Amino acid sequence: MKRQRLIQGNEACAHGALYAGCSFYAGYPITPSSEIMEILAQEMPAQGRVFIQMEDEIASISAIIGGAWGGAKVLTATSGPGFSLMQEGIGYASITETPCVIINCQRWGPSTGQPTKAAQGDVMQAIWGTHGDHAVIVLTASNVRDAFEMTVRAFNLAEEYRVPVILLIDEVLAHMRENIAWPEPGELPVVNRRAPESTAGFKPFADEGFLPFGAGSRYHVTGMAHGPEGFVAHGEAAARELRRMIGKIQDRVKELAVFEAAMLDDAEVAIVSYGITSRPARAAADQLRAEGVRAGCLDIKTLWPFPEHLIADIAGRVDRIVMPELNLGQLVREVERAAGGRCEVRALGRIDGSLMTPQQICDAARSGKLQAVGQENSK
Amino acid sequence: MNSDPVQVRLSGAGGQGLITAGVILAEAALLDGKNVVQTQTYGPEARLGSSKAEVIISATTIAYPQVTVPDILLCLSLEAAKKYMSLVHHDTLVVLDSTIGPEVTGRGRIVRLPMTATAVATGGKMAANTVALGALNRLTGLVSPESLRRAVLARVPERFRALNAAAIEAGERLASPAEAPA
Amino acid sequence: MSDQHRRFLRLRQLPHVWCPGCGNGSIVKALLTAIGDLGLDQDRVAVISGIGCAGRAPFILDFNTMHTTHGRALAFATGMKLVNPDLKVIVIMGDGDASAIGGNHFIHSCRRNLDLTALVFNNGIYGLTGGQLAPTTPAGKRSTTSMSGNIEHAFDLVRLALGAGAGFVARTTSYDNKQMVTFFKRAISHKGFAFVDVMTACPTYFGRMNDLGEPYELLHYLRDTTSPSEDIAREHDESPPADLMPTGIFRDEERRDYGTLYSQRALATSGKGRS
């Protein structure tokens, strides 16, 4: 039998990062993410990797971007208030096509809010948080094994596409212990940075792989609009580069889509969810089936680029989509857009800091009346 | 316990080791080859006032990770009893520390056991969580007694192992099957 | 421009963005002289800058160069140096860049003592955005956001760095090429965090708004408002001459740098992780 271990979501993220070959972590403590950095503070020096506690979250994201260009596979982890501060750096990482991973253990917000209470309120910020059109990949996890695997996947995608990858988990998953089959070395794929074919004349933004600073080809990196060589570009040249950066993610929406579908083949009601909310969603689908309601569920693990093809497919077959979120309706906007009026889309929001219950989702799936977007049902 | 999943809520005052007890119970269930999810109150709430750990044990995949209505409720403090005794069903096994007086009552099958007193007699008040685990497990057969021992000994520091081994046994004796409610 | 400087320049990126009379060119020239004199391997030098006029220096420098975000150059450089410890990392910042928006990174970099060389091109004003007040604008001086004269007190970046624990702290001016070269060489050779405050001239804004519009007037201003001093004890002097900024090396102490300490810690705990 495979080795089973009882671990917390945050531990899974930390060990997933080590498994993926993360060689540099810079961070600033914040509830409910701190266990990730505490574990890495212990493990990384002992494994010959580099860990540093920075003076704030802006410094943390800046340091990992510097580390990435120095040749490291890099990570920082935070929660809402710190994630807000990191938006500046995420924009820089996006325009400089820097491979990096940011884990956001979501907590109740805005502002200090309720540091130890769960929420999924940072979905919009993860996708759209930094200014300007930009490319990012946003992933989630709904169980502890997922937290491990999606951390590894986040590194793989960051390296493959040279893009910042944001993994959104939440306070419940962060602190929940669950037994997982511990991934053995070699079990999960690990993608490493591609070296350019030749060192001489390396152009850092011409998609020729990645050569770190000091490796023999002197080049320039800037957060200003730039061309393939890293020097300032204007007008159509700047537009072309930005389209390329966004296109390399957006054009691969189908191959980037990670999801888990269950009982959807004959479903009349589809519960579409992501992250921790997929747990009550699955329990609700089982309960509804037991009651004779043909319910199915879709757990979306790639939030961005949004896999609208999955929703379009479901919307053509079911009467109703129910979308539970621990916010007042964020990803449901994308679901509504993708469903395009082909079925009813019902948002179910909860913002009292507790996890949605299966019963709440069942009630929303069954009841005839439309529940207003954002109306809290916190029984 | 015949139901699957089994939902367990362990409650008491901050500092009574309920979260450790939850992790130990979860580890023991894992040693038995079960699936398990363990959650807890976190942060200031866990240090001031009442503390709570939850464990769900199942032979199959566990979807919802939190306890909805517990099959087993342990209360080691009066405050925890007041907070959680109303959130049970008629079949819930409610195990209260004897320091919680008979005026505190409610639904469920209530058993009172002198767990903290037994821990003091065994060598330390801090072992009350281990006494409680021994007692709960004797009453319910949640996990195998061997797995419970292994999980406890794996979790506690070397110098407290003898105390905790004694605490498990004391807890088991405290809840000999004769004392279990019908 | 001599061959010694030319080989460190990206000639295709010239002309640079700096105004006629700006002191930044003089500072860069002194920096390139220092790098040449020290015989550093061009491929193993990284120059990392923030945002502002000074931040544009790396565009024309033929090293491994990174133009980062406003105030964060030291944080980017920290990551770069930690994962690539053999690189010689030189950080170029403006005064607002380093001491206003980047003040937190600046003091913590001084404290942390990672082996970085930090140069502040200190012109006492925000040039690139059009001449607004900086934390380094002297009291009474005019800017586009203090038209009647600055009512705040200026940051003395040397005292700030000394207080925050930097191991090497110096001040020079873009008026004094020889001193700049000497200090830059000392700073780059220093093992640990080294800071040089380089007072420089912004004729376009600071000069024009403060009746020093001709570039030579600002050079005289730099000469006449600073007081050369090699006296390290100066840092204990609580009351320097009111109008004179002391120049010189104020601290030069070898302390174990962060990178060395981290390596020792890593070696001591090697293989002692929990997993």
Short mmCIF file of C-alpha atoms in Angstrom, two decimals, chain A residues 73 97-101 137 152-165 189-194 207 209-210 248-249 252 255-256:
data_model
loop_
_atom_site.label_atom_id
_atom_site.label_comp_id
_atom_site.label_asym_id
_atom_site.label_seq_id
_atom_site.Cartn_x
_atom_site.Cartn_y
_atom_site.Cartn_z
CA LYS A 73 12.42 28.06 -8.88
CA GLU A 97 7.31 36.64 -17.99
CA THR A 98 8.91 35.53 -14.77
CA PRO A 99 8.20 31.98 -13.63
CA CYS A 100 6.99 32.23 -10.03
CA VAL A 101 4.38 30.76 -7.73
CA ILE A 137 -2.75 31.35 -14.27
CA VAL A 152 3.60 20.99 -8.05
CA ARG A 153 1.42 21.82 -11.04
CA ALA A 154 1.72 25.55 -10.27
CA PHE A 155 5.51 25.26 -10.50
CA ASN A 156 5.27 23.21 -13.68
CA LEU A 157 3.01 25.73 -15.39
CA ALA A 158 5.10 28.66 -14.19
CA GLU A 159 8.19 27.07 -15.72
CA GLU A 160 6.54 25.89 -18.92
CA TYR A 161 4.74 29.12 -19.74
CA ARG A 162 6.99 31.62 -17.92
CA VAL A 163 4.10 33.17 -16.08
CA PRO A 164 3.15 33.90 -12.47
CA VAL A 165 0.89 31.13 -11.17
CA PRO A 189 5.86 15.18 -13.34
CA VAL A 190 8.26 18.01 -12.54
CA VAL A 191 8.94 20.55 -15.28
CA ASN A 192 12.21 22.42 -15.23
CA ARG A 193 13.19 25.63 -16.93
CA ARG A 194 14.21 25.20 -20.54
CA ASP A 207 10.63 32.53 -26.25
CA GLY A 209 14.01 29.30 -23.15
CA PHE A 210 15.45 30.94 -20.10
CA LYS A 248 0.22 32.12 -24.72
CA ILE A 249 -2.07 31.49 -21.74
CA ARG A 252 -4.29 27.16 -24.26
CA GLU A 255 -5.03 22.12 -22.18
CA LEU A 256 -4.72 24.18 -18.99
#
